[in-house]
Amino acid sequence: MLDNLSPKEKEILAQIKTVIDPEVAVNIVDLGLIYKVNCDEENRKINVLATLSTRGCPVGDTIFQHIETVVTANNPGFEVDVELTWEPEWTPEMITDDGRAALDGF
Amino acid sequence: MKAGLSTKNAPSPWVVLPHFLYGALALFVASILLFFAAGELSQFYLSPKVISLIHVIVLGFITMIIFGALYQLIPVVMEVKLYSETLAYITFFLFGLGVIMLSFDFWSFLFTTKVHTIIAGSLIILAVLIFVFNTLMSASKTKLNTIENKFIITSVIWLLLTVVMGLLIIINFSHPIFTTSHVQLMKIHVHLGIVGWFSMLTIGVASKLLPMFFIAHRLNTKLLKFAFYFINLGLVMLLFDLFFTHDLYVMTLFSVIIITGFLLFIKYNYDAYKKRLRKKLDVGMKLSVLAFIFLAISIVFGFFSTLTINFIRPYQTRVETIYIVSFIIGFLVSLILGQMYKTLPFIVWLQRYQDKVGKYKIPLPQDMYSEKIAKWHYYSFAISMILLFGGILLTNELTIQVSSLFFVITSLLYGYNTIIITFHKQKLEELKPAVKPGN
């Protein structure tokens, strides 16, 4: 889902990688929680589509707020929208190899 | 609106935190009481000091923390806001006062005559009534019809029946209402509490939280549905038998139905444990796993306590004591000790840092307490339990007293971590933007 990213979108993804899930202490990109990063440079708009590992996640709001803060602070002049989706439902297969290694070592 | 997010539904932390502080203090008091109740506990569990000790643990520590945690967890499990924070405060004060008064009367053996005890019991019932109302009103707003919700809603109804039965027993001492013996009535009260209230609630909450913390998906929730019906059906029939028929064979049959329900719940969590992605367990989860070992011990002794085999009869009281102690002090206390580390740091973390994420370098919830101290009380608690079981089996007062010393250590270390989490403060360093790809 994160294929064909433009250089700017890759940059935004790297920014989002600094957001850590406070429960498992692993970044949310490696946990597979980010489905899409879209940057419309012409209209100065950034759209991030993300999910959570479980409904009712106690730190869900905080994670979304964190994404918005980080992306906004690193991309001045852009309108940032972080959208929550439950489709497709997150599964452990979405965790990257780095994420798995981090979870094993936790 | 982001459906499925719960943080905006979370109550003020000051609704939740006093429950954890009261609980930590109650655990310390209980550890001291265990030392002085050791003589009675080595003989019989339905004696005044033991009854006082058990009430300090089940009401002051376990139920108080469950109340606080539920105010935080209802938004997680049911995806709704708590109905009333004011009612939650009222529950806390009435319940906290009632528990102190009741435990004092039990310890002093005043409960057979005094109006004071009836007032204490009434305060507890009033607090529970308000709590049940608050929970059911919150639940009425949920759109989710999950099995976890059913467990929680059923548990609070059993809680109400437990405390009503408790008050009726106290009244029955001075103004007889029942023809059933006091020992039978207390067994009914105990089973309403441990099977109805604690088990239903624990299964409901643990079934949601443990897989979440283990990171385990695709679990068979049918196991939970069957567990729900088996335990409730078995409990209703067991209570009927204890009240009216007193047939030991029938009781054994009903116990088997309840135990089957528990085994299904254990299987569900064992699957979660096996499928978990987080291989290394933190101390909170280690304590939770330990809790399940005590649950298994309790099930075995609970089953033997219903058997009418000759070779068990001389040891009947010891078997029943281990069954009760293993469930309450082993399973429930261990689970609460562990789950405190999975809930309290998050509650405080969200309050302190929710609006600072991404702007400051902030600690993680697990950085807010000493893992080393938590590990020490994991071991001191395990040692305490081994000695306690040994003391009960050998009817040896000194062994139970030594066990209480390890329990004191456990409560002090746990209390220390509770306090440093609750009053956590840290100077924050501002974060500078500009993150390059590949970082």
PDB file of N, CA, C and O in Angstrom, chain A residues 59-93:
ATOM      1  N   VAL A  59      -4.693   4.226  23.335  1.00  0.00           N
ATOM      2  CA  VAL A  59      -3.793   5.317  22.951  1.00  0.00           C
ATOM      3  C   VAL A  59      -4.007   5.741  21.497  1.00  0.00           C
ATOM      4  O   VAL A  59      -3.190   6.463  20.929  1.00  0.00           O
ATOM      5  N   GLY A  60      -5.129   5.320  20.908  1.00  0.00           N
ATOM      6  CA  GLY A  60      -5.409   5.610  19.500  1.00  0.00           C
ATOM      7  C   GLY A  60      -5.395   7.090  19.164  1.00  0.00           C
ATOM      8  O   GLY A  60      -4.709   7.520  18.233  1.00  0.00           O
ATOM      9  N   ASP A  61      -6.136   7.872  19.943  1.00  0.00           N
ATOM     10  CA  ASP A  61      -6.192   9.320  19.685  1.00  0.00           C
ATOM     11  C   ASP A  61      -4.813   9.947  19.740  1.00  0.00           C
ATOM     12  O   ASP A  61      -4.472  10.813  18.944  1.00  0.00           O
ATOM     13  N   THR A  62      -4.042   9.497  20.743  1.00  0.00           N
ATOM     14  CA  THR A  62      -2.712  10.076  20.954  1.00  0.00           C
ATOM     15  C   THR A  62      -1.815   9.782  19.755  1.00  0.00           C
ATOM     16  O   THR A  62      -1.067  10.652  19.302  1.00  0.00           O
ATOM     17  N   ILE A  63      -1.910   8.574  19.225  1.00  0.00           N
ATOM     18  CA  ILE A  63      -1.094   8.217  18.057  1.00  0.00           C
ATOM     19  C   ILE A  63      -1.477   9.103  16.873  1.00  0.00           C
ATOM     20  O   ILE A  63      -0.608   9.653  16.184  1.00  0.00           O
ATOM     21  N   PHE A  64      -2.774   9.287  16.658  1.00  0.00           N
ATOM     22  CA  PHE A  64      -3.223  10.118  15.522  1.00  0.00           C
ATOM     23  C   PHE A  64      -2.808  11.576  15.694  1.00  0.00           C
ATOM     24  O   PHE A  64      -2.393  12.237  14.746  1.00  0.00           O
ATOM     25  N   GLN A  65      -2.921  12.038  16.937  1.00  0.00           N
ATOM     26  CA  GLN A  65      -2.512  13.418  17.220  1.00  0.00           C
ATOM     27  C   GLN A  65      -1.012  13.589  16.988  1.00  0.00           C
ATOM     28  O   GLN A  65      -0.553  14.598  16.465  1.00  0.00           O
ATOM     29  N   HIS A  66      -0.263  12.550  17.375  1.00  0.00           N
ATOM     30  CA  HIS A  66       1.185  12.564  17.218  1.00  0.00           C
ATOM     31  C   HIS A  66       1.555  12.655  15.728  1.00  0.00           C
ATOM     32  O   HIS A  66       2.419  13.440  15.340  1.00  0.00           O
ATOM     33  N   ILE A  67       0.869  11.862  14.892  1.00  0.00           N
ATOM     34  CA  ILE A  67       1.156  11.889  13.447  1.00  0.00           C
ATOM     35  C   ILE A  67       0.914  13.306  12.920  1.00  0.00           C
ATOM     36  O   ILE A  67       1.749  13.881  12.213  1.00  0.00           O
ATOM     37  N   GLU A  68      -0.235  13.865  13.308  1.00  0.00           N
ATOM     38  CA  GLU A  68      -0.612  15.199  12.805  1.00  0.00           C
ATOM     39  C   GLU A  68       0.413  16.251  13.231  1.00  0.00           C
ATOM     40  O   GLU A  68       0.850  17.075  12.422  1.00  0.00           O
ATOM     41  N   THR A  69       0.837  16.183  14.503  1.00  0.00           N
ATOM     42  CA  THR A  69       1.796  17.169  15.021  1.00  0.00           C
ATOM     43  C   THR A  69       3.131  17.069  14.280  1.00  0.00           C
ATOM     44  O   THR A  69       3.693  18.076  13.859  1.00  0.00           O
ATOM     45  N   VAL A  70       3.613  15.840  14.121  1.00  0.00           N
ATOM     46  CA  VAL A  70       4.921  15.642  13.491  1.00  0.00           C
ATOM     47  C   VAL A  70       4.894  16.088  12.024  1.00  0.00           C
ATOM     48  O   VAL A  70       5.783  16.819  11.571  1.00  0.00           O
ATOM     49  N   VAL A  71       3.847  15.684  11.304  1.00  0.00           N
ATOM     50  CA  VAL A  71       3.787  16.025   9.874  1.00  0.00           C
ATOM     51  C   VAL A  71       3.593  17.541   9.698  1.00  0.00           C
ATOM     52  O   VAL A  71       4.231  18.160   8.840  1.00  0.00           O
ATOM     53  N   THR A  72       2.744  18.135  10.517  1.00  0.00           N
ATOM     54  CA  THR A  72       2.507  19.589  10.419  1.00  0.00           C
ATOM     55  C   THR A  72       3.795  20.363  10.718  1.00  0.00           C
ATOM     56  O   THR A  72       4.171  21.288   9.993  1.00  0.00           O
ATOM     57  N   ALA A  73       4.493  19.957  11.787  1.00  0.00           N
ATOM     58  CA  ALA A  73       5.701  20.693  12.197  1.00  0.00           C
ATOM     59  C   ALA A  73       6.801  20.589  11.143  1.00  0.00           C
ATOM     60  O   ALA A  73       7.573  21.531  10.960  1.00  0.00           O
ATOM     61  N   ASN A  74       6.863  19.461  10.449  1.00  0.00           N
ATOM     62  CA  ASN A  74       7.932  19.260   9.466  1.00  0.00           C
ATOM     63  C   ASN A  74       7.587  19.764   8.065  1.00  0.00           C
ATOM     64  O   ASN A  74       8.440  19.767   7.189  1.00  0.00           O
ATOM     65  N   ASN A  75       6.315  20.117   7.878  1.00  0.00           N
ATOM     66  CA  ASN A  75       5.888  20.564   6.539  1.00  0.00           C
ATOM     67  C   ASN A  75       5.078  21.860   6.646  1.00  0.00           C
ATOM     68  O   ASN A  75       3.868  21.862   6.402  1.00  0.00           O
ATOM     69  N   PRO A  76       5.744  22.947   7.028  1.00  0.00           N
ATOM     70  CA  PRO A  76       5.008  24.200   7.213  1.00  0.00           C
ATOM     71  C   PRO A  76       4.316  24.639   5.911  1.00  0.00           C
ATOM     72  O   PRO A  76       4.855  24.432   4.823  1.00  0.00           O
ATOM     73  N   GLY A  77       3.099  25.188   6.056  1.00  0.00           N
ATOM     74  CA  GLY A  77       2.364  25.662   4.880  1.00  0.00           C
ATOM     75  C   GLY A  77       1.475  24.591   4.277  1.00  0.00           C
ATOM     76  O   GLY A  77       0.685  24.884   3.376  1.00  0.00           O
ATOM     77  N   PHE A  78       1.580  23.364   4.753  1.00  0.00           N
ATOM     78  CA  PHE A  78       0.730  22.272   4.224  1.00  0.00           C
ATOM     79  C   PHE A  78      -0.459  22.039   5.153  1.00  0.00           C
ATOM     80  O   PHE A  78      -0.337  22.129   6.381  1.00  0.00           O
ATOM     81  N   GLU A  79      -1.593  21.724   4.538  1.00  0.00           N
ATOM     82  CA  GLU A  79      -2.763  21.336   5.325  1.00  0.00           C
ATOM     83  C   GLU A  79      -2.667  19.816   5.528  1.00  0.00           C
ATOM     84  O   GLU A  79      -2.522  19.075   4.549  1.00  0.00           O
ATOM     85  N   VAL A  80      -2.708  19.383   6.787  1.00  0.00           N
ATOM     86  CA  VAL A  80      -2.496  17.952   7.068  1.00  0.00           C
ATOM     87  C   VAL A  80      -3.789  17.297   7.546  1.00  0.00           C
ATOM     88  O   VAL A  80      -4.455  17.805   8.443  1.00  0.00           O
ATOM     89  N   ASP A  81      -4.125  16.174   6.916  1.00  0.00           N
ATOM     90  CA  ASP A  81      -5.321  15.441   7.318  1.00  0.00           C
ATOM     91  C   ASP A  81      -4.937  13.985   7.601  1.00  0.00           C
ATOM     92  O   ASP A  81      -4.403  13.307   6.724  1.00  0.00           O
ATOM     93  N   VAL A  82      -5.183  13.544   8.830  1.00  0.00           N
ATOM     94  CA  VAL A  82      -4.876  12.149   9.174  1.00  0.00           C
ATOM     95  C   VAL A  82      -6.207  11.424   9.357  1.00  0.00           C
ATOM     96  O   VAL A  82      -7.007  11.780  10.213  1.00  0.00           O
ATOM     97  N   GLU A  83      -6.417  10.426   8.524  1.00  0.00           N
ATOM     98  CA  GLU A  83      -7.719   9.751   8.503  1.00  0.00           C
ATOM     99  C   GLU A  83      -7.598   8.337   9.070  1.00  0.00           C
ATOM    100  O   GLU A  83      -6.627   7.630   8.795  1.00  0.00           O
ATOM    101  N   LEU A  84      -8.604   7.954   9.868  1.00  0.00           N
ATOM    102  CA  LEU A  84      -8.617   6.598  10.435  1.00  0.00           C
ATOM    103  C   LEU A  84      -9.474   5.683   9.579  1.00  0.00           C
ATOM    104  O   LEU A  84     -10.566   6.053   9.155  1.00  0.00           O
ATOM    105  N   THR A  85      -8.969   4.480   9.321  1.00  0.00           N
ATOM    106  CA  THR A  85      -9.779   3.495   8.593  1.00  0.00           C
ATOM    107  C   THR A  85      -9.687   2.134   9.291  1.00  0.00           C
ATOM    108  O   THR A  85      -8.680   1.827   9.924  1.00  0.00           O
ATOM    109  N   TRP A  86     -10.763   1.369   9.195  1.00  0.00           N
ATOM    110  CA  TRP A  86     -10.736  -0.012   9.720  1.00  0.00           C
ATOM    111  C   TRP A  86     -10.737  -1.004   8.549  1.00  0.00           C
ATOM    112  O   TRP A  86     -10.881  -2.202   8.750  1.00  0.00           O
ATOM    113  N   GLU A  87     -10.632  -0.482   7.324  1.00  0.00           N
ATOM    114  CA  GLU A  87     -10.629  -1.332   6.124  1.00  0.00           C
ATOM    115  C   GLU A  87      -9.336  -1.135   5.345  1.00  0.00           C
ATOM    116  O   GLU A  87      -9.049  -0.008   4.946  1.00  0.00           O
ATOM    117  N   PRO A  88      -8.576  -2.165   5.089  1.00  0.00           N
ATOM    118  CA  PRO A  88      -8.749  -3.512   5.611  1.00  0.00           C
ATOM    119  C   PRO A  88      -8.376  -3.576   7.089  1.00  0.00           C
ATOM    120  O   PRO A  88      -7.606  -2.725   7.565  1.00  0.00           O
ATOM    121  N   GLU A  89      -8.893  -4.584   7.756  1.00  0.00           N
ATOM    122  CA  GLU A  89      -8.579  -4.731   9.178  1.00  0.00           C
ATOM    123  C   GLU A  89      -7.092  -5.057   9.332  1.00  0.00           C
ATOM    124  O   GLU A  89      -6.535  -5.838   8.558  1.00  0.00           O
ATOM    125  N   TRP A  90      -6.458  -4.433  10.309  1.00  0.00           N
ATOM    126  CA  TRP A  90      -5.034  -4.678  10.546  1.00  0.00           C
ATOM    127  C   TRP A  90      -4.821  -6.130  10.975  1.00  0.00           C
ATOM    128  O   TRP A  90      -5.607  -6.679  11.760  1.00  0.00           O
ATOM    129  N   THR A  91      -3.772  -6.744  10.442  1.00  0.00           N
ATOM    130  CA  THR A  91      -3.402  -8.099  10.885  1.00  0.00           C
ATOM    131  C   THR A  91      -1.908  -8.108  11.175  1.00  0.00           C
ATOM    132  O   THR A  91      -1.158  -7.269  10.654  1.00  0.00           O
ATOM    133  N   PRO A  92      -1.458  -9.051  11.985  1.00  0.00           N
ATOM    134  CA  PRO A  92      -0.028  -9.096  12.339  1.00  0.00           C
ATOM    135  C   PRO A  92       0.879  -9.250  11.116  1.00  0.00           C
ATOM    136  O   PRO A  92       2.053  -8.886  11.167  1.00  0.00           O
ATOM    137  N   GLU A  93       0.327  -9.774  10.000  1.00  0.00           N
ATOM    138  CA  GLU A  93       1.153  -9.947   8.789  1.00  0.00           C
ATOM    139  C   GLU A  93       1.617  -8.592   8.249  1.00  0.00           C
ATOM    140  O   GLU A  93       2.555  -8.527   7.438  1.00  0.00           O
TER     141      GLU A  93
END
